[in-house]
């Protein structure tokens, strides 16, 4: 009862703040004056747009949640932060025996983006997927014998981890058309000190933790809407194909469109999260009830599975489904306005589709029928050999990656204290990330390469406004 | 009724706030927003991290003395210095932005719960605690305040000095050393004389600042952090064990220090608002008092009420959730009340009045 009153008030207050902000932006315009701004500029996440732009920018709940929904969101929030410890323990039991990290938030700091380690540093928010040649019975990557589909570089005390992950960086210098140089950082990841021999031909794919806000809205995009952008054989001849990944959906017991993960390897948020609990932390759950170490010497033989209650898994899923999207900033800055034009002219929008409408969903009205601005088509694109991990993942080959959303990207620095981008965090700035593009994005990259310095800086300003 | 009331305030707020010049243009002697952020960063954020670093050094020294010749007084010293460092840390939780978050320092010094099994195994094993890299490599739940607390007090809170094993002593010293090093990093990041410290971003917003474009953004950051800690204390630290009537959810159970923790969290809000820790400088109050004395009074009253409500809980928190339920409920109410004022009044206020 008490809680209910509070939550209603809080939710309502957020609306008020939004109202007040919008009020102050618009109230001075003369009648009949045409706004230079579009919906994109106001409502990045449709009606689920938030106006907190500091360290907490990625962690704002939907403003439309009812008191009881807010309660579930908060339960999920706490579970997202919960540190797991080794079994048996009274609280948060079941870490490992082998794992990558101890809680969700320790990789997704501030609900945000991870980064790769420096040379000689331990991994903090990046993990390594492993597989060998071939496909499993559902067309997914073939697990590496005695290592599974993911490399766990940590073990609980007294348990040997699967080994160490080492990184080395080399650097290449390239030039913009005006002669200005820029440097790209090329990471090389390798596995060493493994507890048993690595299988021949093992393939590895480093992945940083992606931000976790706005995912409920992305999940709400209907298959038909996604497939409308698909152009597998580039029938329109624009050099951009776009292909949906189809992956095994455990709950539906069939293949459905992959929407989450760097290669769109997860069909639903709950499956993505459940897999992360299992693989990243060694926490078994109803979707993945078997320890990641099963069949390996690290297996604990404890009869304590599943380690995460069904309701907590649902609550964490709900938490991520109901994180809103920060609004754009500095929309009237002339450089931002110019950058926006350049973003279109360079045809970045070919894959980073500015807007998309979510499907109608009567059962979950908070995300239903919203015009949102995620800057992604959620489809796979060939990004060239420079970015390839040379490892297939369902229907994605090594060169193919899912277009990542760009919304909120300009707040990475304040939330996460770095500006490392791309699947393995190799780009140290937004411009480096652009210049790593190849394959279907080659002509867009060349467009940027030929821009004058002022325009390049406008383009970056625009990205920083997202 | 409540909603209508709030709505009308909002409408009035919009009407007053837009399309008219600020009727109280600051005169020269008035405090600027930059002076306020500089004051808070120096007299609160930096001062507290500096104190935390100092008190962590004290703790380390006390532990070194204790393990050299264990006795009851030495153990009491260690516990008191732990509480001292803990007080400074809890007073820093009203500003959990910047390096403490982005450099991943918070989880390394304040993770919970303690991993008993791993600590027991670690103590039974042969890890060389004198090698700092071995401590760095430990998981978050095996280092920081709570494992130190666990070793100092024991699971039931009444450990005696003669019960410490040789391995425990080595572990304790290594953990105190690790805490000392991590808190020194925080101090450095808020120290204006360091090379490229975070504090420079905080106090010099601008177009080329990757963190804060405007003073308004800095003020929003500060106020949102205050809202955040009130929410965390009322709904998490107090609310969760209380609602579930589960004392095992208490965060500092071995030392029975939780009420002090919560009180220091509320003092953290007070410090930022007043711009005061050991020295008193410019704080958010300077901005509020310029335009709205009534709001200033309300905020101060509610901060005091929150602190006072915690003072009324006289049993250790783990017991109080069942023995002093009205008092514990009062703390939740008072802190939520403060949070609501910060969220519905102070946040829009700074958004309206901080225009640079």
PDB file of C-alpha atoms in Angstrom, chain B residues 74-347:
ATOM      1  CA  UNK B  74      44.741  -3.517  19.160  1.00  0.00           C
ATOM      2  CA  UNK B  75      41.656  -5.285  17.891  1.00  0.00           C
ATOM      3  CA  UNK B  76      39.413  -2.522  19.215  1.00  0.00           C
ATOM      4  CA  UNK B  77      41.588   0.006  17.389  1.00  0.00           C
ATOM      5  CA  UNK B  78      41.247  -1.915  14.139  1.00  0.00           C
ATOM      6  CA  UNK B  79      37.475  -2.059  14.521  1.00  0.00           C
ATOM      7  CA  UNK B  80      37.239   1.633  15.316  1.00  0.00           C
ATOM      8  CA  UNK B  81      39.393   2.589  12.359  1.00  0.00           C
ATOM      9  CA  UNK B  82      37.285   0.329  10.145  1.00  0.00           C
ATOM     10  CA  UNK B  83      34.211   2.231  11.343  1.00  0.00           C
ATOM     11  CA  UNK B  84      36.018   5.509  10.698  1.00  0.00           C
ATOM     12  CA  UNK B  85      36.881   4.607   7.121  1.00  0.00           C
ATOM     13  CA  UNK B  86      33.396   3.192   6.671  1.00  0.00           C
ATOM     14  CA  UNK B  87      31.849   6.479   7.808  1.00  0.00           C
ATOM     15  CA  UNK B  88      33.810   8.406   5.198  1.00  0.00           C
ATOM     16  CA  UNK B  89      32.878   5.889   2.494  1.00  0.00           C
ATOM     17  CA  UNK B  90      29.169   6.001   3.343  1.00  0.00           C
ATOM     18  CA  UNK B  91      29.339   9.786   3.263  1.00  0.00           C
ATOM     19  CA  UNK B  92      30.703   9.508  -0.256  1.00  0.00           C
ATOM     20  CA  UNK B  93      27.696   7.538  -1.468  1.00  0.00           C
ATOM     21  CA  UNK B  94      25.772  10.722  -2.177  1.00  0.00           C
ATOM     22  CA  UNK B  95      28.033  11.192  -5.195  1.00  0.00           C
ATOM     23  CA  UNK B  96      28.495   7.807  -6.825  1.00  0.00           C
ATOM     24  CA  UNK B  97      29.375   9.255 -10.225  1.00  0.00           C
ATOM     25  CA  UNK B  98      32.757   9.660 -11.855  1.00  0.00           C
ATOM     26  CA  UNK B  99      35.757   7.390 -11.236  1.00  0.00           C
ATOM     27  CA  UNK B 100      34.182   5.482  -8.351  1.00  0.00           C
ATOM     28  CA  UNK B 101      31.769   4.086 -10.932  1.00  0.00           C
ATOM     29  CA  UNK B 102      33.659   4.214 -14.218  1.00  0.00           C
ATOM     30  CA  UNK B 103      36.919   2.846 -12.777  1.00  0.00           C
ATOM     31  CA  UNK B 104      34.962   0.051 -11.143  1.00  0.00           C
ATOM     32  CA  UNK B 105      36.178   1.000  -7.670  1.00  0.00           C
ATOM     33  CA  UNK B 106      32.826   0.756  -5.874  1.00  0.00           C
ATOM     34  CA  UNK B 107      32.407  -3.015  -6.463  1.00  0.00           C
ATOM     35  CA  UNK B 108      36.004  -3.664  -5.463  1.00  0.00           C
ATOM     36  CA  UNK B 109      35.660  -2.006  -2.074  1.00  0.00           C
ATOM     37  CA  UNK B 110      31.985  -2.410  -1.207  1.00  0.00           C
ATOM     38  CA  UNK B 111      30.680  -5.696  -2.625  1.00  0.00           C
ATOM     39  CA  UNK B 112      28.204  -7.713  -0.665  1.00  0.00           C
ATOM     40  CA  UNK B 113      27.492 -10.460   0.391  1.00  0.00           C
ATOM     41  CA  UNK B 114      30.780 -11.890   1.620  1.00  0.00           C
ATOM     42  CA  UNK B 115      31.733 -15.183  -0.030  1.00  0.00           C
ATOM     43  CA  UNK B 116      32.246 -17.340   3.096  1.00  0.00           C
ATOM     44  CA  UNK B 117      33.206 -20.505   1.269  1.00  0.00           C
ATOM     45  CA  UNK B 118      35.792 -18.784  -0.827  1.00  0.00           C
ATOM     46  CA  UNK B 119      37.257 -16.933   2.165  1.00  0.00           C
ATOM     47  CA  UNK B 120      37.463 -20.167   4.148  1.00  0.00           C
ATOM     48  CA  UNK B 121      39.107 -21.919   1.214  1.00  0.00           C
ATOM     49  CA  UNK B 122      41.414 -18.984   0.622  1.00  0.00           C
ATOM     50  CA  UNK B 123      42.504 -19.016   4.265  1.00  0.00           C
ATOM     51  CA  UNK B 124      43.013 -22.776   4.172  1.00  0.00           C
ATOM     52  CA  UNK B 125      45.026 -22.507   0.959  1.00  0.00           C
ATOM     53  CA  UNK B 126      48.454 -21.204   0.195  1.00  0.00           C
ATOM     54  CA  UNK B 127      47.845 -18.004  -1.809  1.00  0.00           C
ATOM     55  CA  UNK B 128      50.655 -15.595  -1.027  1.00  0.00           C
ATOM     56  CA  UNK B 129      48.838 -12.605   0.461  1.00  0.00           C
ATOM     57  CA  UNK B 130      51.949 -10.463   0.357  1.00  0.00           C
ATOM     58  CA  UNK B 131      51.814 -10.395  -3.438  1.00  0.00           C
ATOM     59  CA  UNK B 132      49.548  -7.509  -4.360  1.00  0.00           C
ATOM     60  CA  UNK B 133      48.645  -8.998  -7.732  1.00  0.00           C
ATOM     61  CA  UNK B 134      47.107 -11.961  -5.907  1.00  0.00           C
ATOM     62  CA  UNK B 135      44.768  -9.609  -4.063  1.00  0.00           C
ATOM     63  CA  UNK B 136      43.943  -7.678  -7.237  1.00  0.00           C
ATOM     64  CA  UNK B 137      42.993 -10.966  -8.857  1.00  0.00           C
ATOM     65  CA  UNK B 138      40.515 -11.869  -6.113  1.00  0.00           C
ATOM     66  CA  UNK B 139      36.828 -11.605  -6.924  1.00  0.00           C
ATOM     67  CA  UNK B 140      34.973  -8.552  -5.670  1.00  0.00           C
ATOM     68  CA  UNK B 141      33.215 -10.463  -2.891  1.00  0.00           C
ATOM     69  CA  UNK B 142      36.610 -11.410  -1.374  1.00  0.00           C
ATOM     70  CA  UNK B 143      37.975  -7.930  -0.797  1.00  0.00           C
ATOM     71  CA  UNK B 144      36.955  -4.516   0.425  1.00  0.00           C
ATOM     72  CA  UNK B 145      35.029  -3.349   3.472  1.00  0.00           C
ATOM     73  CA  UNK B 146      32.852  -6.389   4.082  1.00  0.00           C
ATOM     74  CA  UNK B 147      35.476  -9.153   4.015  1.00  0.00           C
ATOM     75  CA  UNK B 148      37.588  -6.953   6.317  1.00  0.00           C
ATOM     76  CA  UNK B 149      34.543  -6.584   8.561  1.00  0.00           C
ATOM     77  CA  UNK B 150      33.954 -10.335   8.472  1.00  0.00           C
ATOM     78  CA  UNK B 151      37.530 -11.108   9.506  1.00  0.00           C
ATOM     79  CA  UNK B 152      37.650  -8.389  12.183  1.00  0.00           C
ATOM     80  CA  UNK B 153      34.365  -9.236  13.884  1.00  0.00           C
ATOM     81  CA  UNK B 154      33.781 -12.861  12.924  1.00  0.00           C
ATOM     82  CA  UNK B 155      30.471 -14.239  11.732  1.00  0.00           C
ATOM     83  CA  UNK B 156      28.767 -13.749  15.096  1.00  0.00           C
ATOM     84  CA  UNK B 157      30.381 -10.392  15.798  1.00  0.00           C
ATOM     85  CA  UNK B 158      32.182 -11.381  18.989  1.00  0.00           C
ATOM     86  CA  UNK B 159      35.546 -12.668  17.850  1.00  0.00           C
ATOM     87  CA  UNK B 160      38.421 -12.230  20.299  1.00  0.00           C
ATOM     88  CA  UNK B 161      41.996 -11.235  19.443  1.00  0.00           C
ATOM     89  CA  UNK B 162      43.361 -14.672  20.294  1.00  0.00           C
ATOM     90  CA  UNK B 163      41.143 -16.331  17.706  1.00  0.00           C
ATOM     91  CA  UNK B 164      42.947 -14.773  14.733  1.00  0.00           C
ATOM     92  CA  UNK B 165      44.961 -17.347  12.792  1.00  0.00           C
ATOM     93  CA  UNK B 166      48.225 -16.493  11.109  1.00  0.00           C
ATOM     94  CA  UNK B 167      46.585 -16.711   7.676  1.00  0.00           C
ATOM     95  CA  UNK B 168      43.728 -14.448   8.771  1.00  0.00           C
ATOM     96  CA  UNK B 169      46.193 -11.829   9.904  1.00  0.00           C
ATOM     97  CA  UNK B 170      48.042 -11.906   6.587  1.00  0.00           C
ATOM     98  CA  UNK B 171      44.758 -11.732   4.684  1.00  0.00           C
ATOM     99  CA  UNK B 172      43.549  -8.843   6.817  1.00  0.00           C
ATOM    100  CA  UNK B 173      46.711  -6.849   6.219  1.00  0.00           C
ATOM    101  CA  UNK B 174      46.537  -7.499   2.477  1.00  0.00           C
ATOM    102  CA  UNK B 175      42.891  -6.400   2.314  1.00  0.00           C
ATOM    103  CA  UNK B 176      43.609  -3.242   4.303  1.00  0.00           C
ATOM    104  CA  UNK B 177      46.466  -2.496   1.933  1.00  0.00           C
ATOM    105  CA  UNK B 178      44.212  -3.020  -1.088  1.00  0.00           C
ATOM    106  CA  UNK B 179      41.573  -0.689   0.375  1.00  0.00           C
ATOM    107  CA  UNK B 180      44.251   1.871   1.078  1.00  0.00           C
ATOM    108  CA  UNK B 181      45.424   1.793  -2.536  1.00  0.00           C
ATOM    109  CA  UNK B 182      41.972   1.962  -4.103  1.00  0.00           C
ATOM    110  CA  UNK B 183      40.807   4.834  -1.910  1.00  0.00           C
ATOM    111  CA  UNK B 184      44.033   6.700  -2.737  1.00  0.00           C
ATOM    112  CA  UNK B 185      43.015   6.448  -6.420  1.00  0.00           C
ATOM    113  CA  UNK B 186      39.707   8.131  -5.643  1.00  0.00           C
ATOM    114  CA  UNK B 187      41.480  10.909  -3.791  1.00  0.00           C
ATOM    115  CA  UNK B 188      43.764  11.442  -6.786  1.00  0.00           C
ATOM    116  CA  UNK B 189      40.880  11.693  -9.244  1.00  0.00           C
ATOM    117  CA  UNK B 190      39.298  14.528  -7.258  1.00  0.00           C
ATOM    118  CA  UNK B 191      42.577  16.262  -6.496  1.00  0.00           C
ATOM    119  CA  UNK B 192      43.050  19.291  -8.746  1.00  0.00           C
ATOM    120  CA  UNK B 193      46.818  18.949  -8.563  1.00  0.00           C
ATOM    121  CA  UNK B 194      46.812  15.455 -10.130  1.00  0.00           C
ATOM    122  CA  UNK B 195      47.512  14.924 -13.805  1.00  0.00           C
ATOM    123  CA  UNK B 196      44.255  15.066 -15.767  1.00  0.00           C
ATOM    124  CA  UNK B 197      41.911  14.345 -12.857  1.00  0.00           C
ATOM    125  CA  UNK B 198      38.176  13.778 -13.204  1.00  0.00           C
ATOM    126  CA  UNK B 199      37.480  16.862 -11.073  1.00  0.00           C
ATOM    127  CA  UNK B 200      38.558  19.080 -13.987  1.00  0.00           C
ATOM    128  CA  UNK B 201      35.649  17.736 -16.042  1.00  0.00           C
ATOM    129  CA  UNK B 202      33.305  18.344 -13.153  1.00  0.00           C
ATOM    130  CA  UNK B 203      34.259  21.955 -12.567  1.00  0.00           C
ATOM    131  CA  UNK B 204      34.847  23.064 -16.161  1.00  0.00           C
ATOM    132  CA  UNK B 205      31.853  22.099 -18.272  1.00  0.00           C
ATOM    133  CA  UNK B 206      31.917  23.113 -21.908  1.00  0.00           C
ATOM    134  CA  UNK B 207      31.461  22.007 -25.481  1.00  0.00           C
ATOM    135  CA  UNK B 208      34.733  20.083 -25.541  1.00  0.00           C
ATOM    136  CA  UNK B 209      34.203  18.460 -22.133  1.00  0.00           C
ATOM    137  CA  UNK B 210      33.337  14.809 -22.813  1.00  0.00           C
ATOM    138  CA  UNK B 211      31.315  14.523 -19.611  1.00  0.00           C
ATOM    139  CA  UNK B 212      29.498  17.771 -18.955  1.00  0.00           C
ATOM    140  CA  UNK B 213      28.545  20.375 -21.526  1.00  0.00           C
ATOM    141  CA  UNK B 214      26.980  22.778 -19.030  1.00  0.00           C
ATOM    142  CA  UNK B 215      26.796  23.608 -15.349  1.00  0.00           C
ATOM    143  CA  UNK B 216      23.186  22.531 -15.569  1.00  0.00           C
ATOM    144  CA  UNK B 217      24.374  19.007 -16.436  1.00  0.00           C
ATOM    145  CA  UNK B 218      26.691  19.052 -13.427  1.00  0.00           C
ATOM    146  CA  UNK B 219      23.882  20.163 -11.129  1.00  0.00           C
ATOM    147  CA  UNK B 220      21.559  17.505 -12.533  1.00  0.00           C
ATOM    148  CA  UNK B 221      24.273  14.928 -11.908  1.00  0.00           C
ATOM    149  CA  UNK B 222      24.615  16.024  -8.293  1.00  0.00           C
ATOM    150  CA  UNK B 223      20.885  16.110  -7.579  1.00  0.00           C
ATOM    151  CA  UNK B 224      20.209  12.792  -9.314  1.00  0.00           C
ATOM    152  CA  UNK B 225      22.946  11.206  -7.210  1.00  0.00           C
ATOM    153  CA  UNK B 226      21.276  12.528  -4.046  1.00  0.00           C
ATOM    154  CA  UNK B 227      17.953  11.117  -5.193  1.00  0.00           C
ATOM    155  CA  UNK B 228      19.713   7.852  -5.968  1.00  0.00           C
ATOM    156  CA  UNK B 229      21.194   7.382  -2.509  1.00  0.00           C
ATOM    157  CA  UNK B 230      17.877   8.204  -0.786  1.00  0.00           C
ATOM    158  CA  UNK B 231      16.157   5.614  -2.967  1.00  0.00           C
ATOM    159  CA  UNK B 232      18.894   3.065  -2.295  1.00  0.00           C
ATOM    160  CA  UNK B 233      18.727   3.524   1.473  1.00  0.00           C
ATOM    161  CA  UNK B 234      14.941   3.686   1.811  1.00  0.00           C
ATOM    162  CA  UNK B 235      13.999   1.013  -0.695  1.00  0.00           C
ATOM    163  CA  UNK B 236      17.108  -1.194  -0.717  1.00  0.00           C
ATOM    164  CA  UNK B 237      19.316  -1.068   2.348  1.00  0.00           C
ATOM    165  CA  UNK B 238      16.448  -0.578   4.818  1.00  0.00           C
ATOM    166  CA  UNK B 239      13.394  -1.509   2.783  1.00  0.00           C
ATOM    167  CA  UNK B 240      14.472  -4.913   1.589  1.00  0.00           C
ATOM    168  CA  UNK B 241      15.430  -6.554   4.900  1.00  0.00           C
ATOM    169  CA  UNK B 242      12.451  -4.839   6.554  1.00  0.00           C
ATOM    170  CA  UNK B 243       9.816  -5.790   3.980  1.00  0.00           C
ATOM    171  CA  UNK B 244      11.048  -9.370   3.786  1.00  0.00           C
ATOM    172  CA  UNK B 245      11.752  -9.495   7.561  1.00  0.00           C
ATOM    173  CA  UNK B 246      15.064 -11.075   6.679  1.00  0.00           C
ATOM    174  CA  UNK B 247      18.049 -10.001   8.814  1.00  0.00           C
ATOM    175  CA  UNK B 248      20.428 -11.911   6.545  1.00  0.00           C
ATOM    176  CA  UNK B 249      19.883  -9.160   3.958  1.00  0.00           C
ATOM    177  CA  UNK B 250      21.578  -6.620   6.212  1.00  0.00           C
ATOM    178  CA  UNK B 251      24.690  -5.139   4.648  1.00  0.00           C
ATOM    179  CA  UNK B 252      27.046  -4.590   7.615  1.00  0.00           C
ATOM    180  CA  UNK B 253      25.836  -7.306  10.004  1.00  0.00           C
ATOM    181  CA  UNK B 254      29.064  -8.444  11.680  1.00  0.00           C
ATOM    182  CA  UNK B 255      29.936  -5.021  13.038  1.00  0.00           C
ATOM    183  CA  UNK B 256      26.284  -4.052  13.714  1.00  0.00           C
ATOM    184  CA  UNK B 257      27.174  -0.835  11.926  1.00  0.00           C
ATOM    185  CA  UNK B 258      24.198  -0.538   9.571  1.00  0.00           C
ATOM    186  CA  UNK B 259      22.347   2.310  11.269  1.00  0.00           C
ATOM    187  CA  UNK B 260      25.596   4.308  11.260  1.00  0.00           C
ATOM    188  CA  UNK B 261      25.974   3.470   7.560  1.00  0.00           C
ATOM    189  CA  UNK B 262      22.477   4.770   6.760  1.00  0.00           C
ATOM    190  CA  UNK B 263      22.975   7.884   8.879  1.00  0.00           C
ATOM    191  CA  UNK B 264      26.209   8.653   7.059  1.00  0.00           C
ATOM    192  CA  UNK B 265      24.406   8.215   3.738  1.00  0.00           C
ATOM    193  CA  UNK B 266      21.925  10.882   4.807  1.00  0.00           C
ATOM    194  CA  UNK B 267      24.766  13.086   6.005  1.00  0.00           C
ATOM    195  CA  UNK B 268      26.194  12.705   2.525  1.00  0.00           C
ATOM    196  CA  UNK B 269      23.056  14.354   1.163  1.00  0.00           C
ATOM    197  CA  UNK B 270      23.417  17.093   3.733  1.00  0.00           C
ATOM    198  CA  UNK B 271      27.093  17.637   2.902  1.00  0.00           C
ATOM    199  CA  UNK B 272      26.426  18.127  -0.797  1.00  0.00           C
ATOM    200  CA  UNK B 273      23.453  20.375  -0.152  1.00  0.00           C
ATOM    201  CA  UNK B 274      25.351  22.582   2.286  1.00  0.00           C
ATOM    202  CA  UNK B 275      28.754  22.282   0.576  1.00  0.00           C
ATOM    203  CA  UNK B 276      30.212  21.307   3.898  1.00  0.00           C
ATOM    204  CA  UNK B 277      32.262  18.492   5.359  1.00  0.00           C
ATOM    205  CA  UNK B 278      35.087  19.636   7.616  1.00  0.00           C
ATOM    206  CA  UNK B 279      35.182  23.023   5.932  1.00  0.00           C
ATOM    207  CA  UNK B 280      32.048  24.930   4.959  1.00  0.00           C
ATOM    208  CA  UNK B 281      31.951  26.320   1.435  1.00  0.00           C
ATOM    209  CA  UNK B 282      29.422  26.932  -1.288  1.00  0.00           C
ATOM    210  CA  UNK B 283      26.785  24.254  -1.772  1.00  0.00           C
ATOM    211  CA  UNK B 284      23.495  23.733  -3.568  1.00  0.00           C
ATOM    212  CA  UNK B 285      21.880  25.742  -0.789  1.00  0.00           C
ATOM    213  CA  UNK B 286      23.494  28.893  -2.183  1.00  0.00           C
ATOM    214  CA  UNK B 287      21.541  28.491  -5.400  1.00  0.00           C
ATOM    215  CA  UNK B 288      18.303  27.582  -3.674  1.00  0.00           C
ATOM    216  CA  UNK B 289      18.486  30.376  -1.140  1.00  0.00           C
ATOM    217  CA  UNK B 290      18.907  32.897  -3.939  1.00  0.00           C
ATOM    218  CA  UNK B 291      15.451  32.109  -5.292  1.00  0.00           C
ATOM    219  CA  UNK B 292      13.407  30.128  -2.815  1.00  0.00           C
ATOM    220  CA  UNK B 293      13.988  30.286   0.926  1.00  0.00           C
ATOM    221  CA  UNK B 294      10.977  28.139   1.599  1.00  0.00           C
ATOM    222  CA  UNK B 295      12.354  25.271  -0.496  1.00  0.00           C
ATOM    223  CA  UNK B 296      15.708  25.656   1.244  1.00  0.00           C
ATOM    224  CA  UNK B 297      13.974  25.370   4.589  1.00  0.00           C
ATOM    225  CA  UNK B 298      11.954  22.346   3.472  1.00  0.00           C
ATOM    226  CA  UNK B 299      15.020  20.471   2.254  1.00  0.00           C
ATOM    227  CA  UNK B 300      17.034  21.163   5.388  1.00  0.00           C
ATOM    228  CA  UNK B 301      14.119  20.174   7.603  1.00  0.00           C
ATOM    229  CA  UNK B 302      13.636  16.919   5.745  1.00  0.00           C
ATOM    230  CA  UNK B 303      17.329  16.033   5.822  1.00  0.00           C
ATOM    231  CA  UNK B 304      17.328  16.594   9.564  1.00  0.00           C
ATOM    232  CA  UNK B 305      14.140  14.565   9.943  1.00  0.00           C
ATOM    233  CA  UNK B 306      15.698  11.665   8.044  1.00  0.00           C
ATOM    234  CA  UNK B 307      18.816  11.724  10.214  1.00  0.00           C
ATOM    235  CA  UNK B 308      16.718  12.046  13.378  1.00  0.00           C
ATOM    236  CA  UNK B 309      14.485   9.127  12.383  1.00  0.00           C
ATOM    237  CA  UNK B 310      17.555   6.900  12.136  1.00  0.00           C
ATOM    238  CA  UNK B 311      18.654   8.074  15.586  1.00  0.00           C
ATOM    239  CA  UNK B 312      15.403   6.713  16.975  1.00  0.00           C
ATOM    240  CA  UNK B 313      16.332   3.163  15.966  1.00  0.00           C
ATOM    241  CA  UNK B 314      18.251   2.055  19.038  1.00  0.00           C
ATOM    242  CA  UNK B 315      18.504  -1.705  18.462  1.00  0.00           C
ATOM    243  CA  UNK B 316      21.012  -3.061  15.925  1.00  0.00           C
ATOM    244  CA  UNK B 317      19.333  -2.930  12.524  1.00  0.00           C
ATOM    245  CA  UNK B 318      19.128  -6.709  12.096  1.00  0.00           C
ATOM    246  CA  UNK B 319      17.110  -6.873  15.321  1.00  0.00           C
ATOM    247  CA  UNK B 320      15.227  -3.619  14.839  1.00  0.00           C
ATOM    248  CA  UNK B 321      13.442  -4.864  11.711  1.00  0.00           C
ATOM    249  CA  UNK B 322      11.370  -6.994  14.069  1.00  0.00           C
ATOM    250  CA  UNK B 323      11.773  -5.306  17.475  1.00  0.00           C
ATOM    251  CA  UNK B 324      11.332  -1.666  16.409  1.00  0.00           C
ATOM    252  CA  UNK B 325       9.075  -1.815  13.403  1.00  0.00           C
ATOM    253  CA  UNK B 326       7.402   1.593  13.843  1.00  0.00           C
ATOM    254  CA  UNK B 327      10.798   3.274  14.133  1.00  0.00           C
ATOM    255  CA  UNK B 328      12.148   1.478  11.068  1.00  0.00           C
ATOM    256  CA  UNK B 329       9.015   2.365   9.093  1.00  0.00           C
ATOM    257  CA  UNK B 330       9.533   5.980  10.135  1.00  0.00           C
ATOM    258  CA  UNK B 331      13.037   5.987   8.686  1.00  0.00           C
ATOM    259  CA  UNK B 332      11.707   4.734   5.364  1.00  0.00           C
ATOM    260  CA  UNK B 333       8.962   7.356   5.370  1.00  0.00           C
ATOM    261  CA  UNK B 334      11.320  10.190   6.260  1.00  0.00           C
ATOM    262  CA  UNK B 335      13.919   9.246   3.651  1.00  0.00           C
ATOM    263  CA  UNK B 336      11.262   8.730   0.953  1.00  0.00           C
ATOM    264  CA  UNK B 337       9.815  12.107   1.874  1.00  0.00           C
ATOM    265  CA  UNK B 338      13.226  13.702   1.408  1.00  0.00           C
ATOM    266  CA  UNK B 339      13.698  11.843  -1.865  1.00  0.00           C
ATOM    267  CA  UNK B 340      10.388  13.101  -3.198  1.00  0.00           C
ATOM    268  CA  UNK B 341      11.295  16.690  -2.388  1.00  0.00           C
ATOM    269  CA  UNK B 342      14.640  16.308  -4.113  1.00  0.00           C
ATOM    270  CA  UNK B 343      12.986  14.734  -7.135  1.00  0.00           C
ATOM    271  CA  UNK B 344       9.882  16.883  -7.557  1.00  0.00           C
ATOM    272  CA  UNK B 345      11.150  20.202  -6.227  1.00  0.00           C
ATOM    273  CA  UNK B 346      14.932  20.429  -6.253  1.00  0.00           C
ATOM    274  CA  UNK B 347      15.602  18.749  -9.607  1.00  0.00           C
TER     275      UNK B 347
END
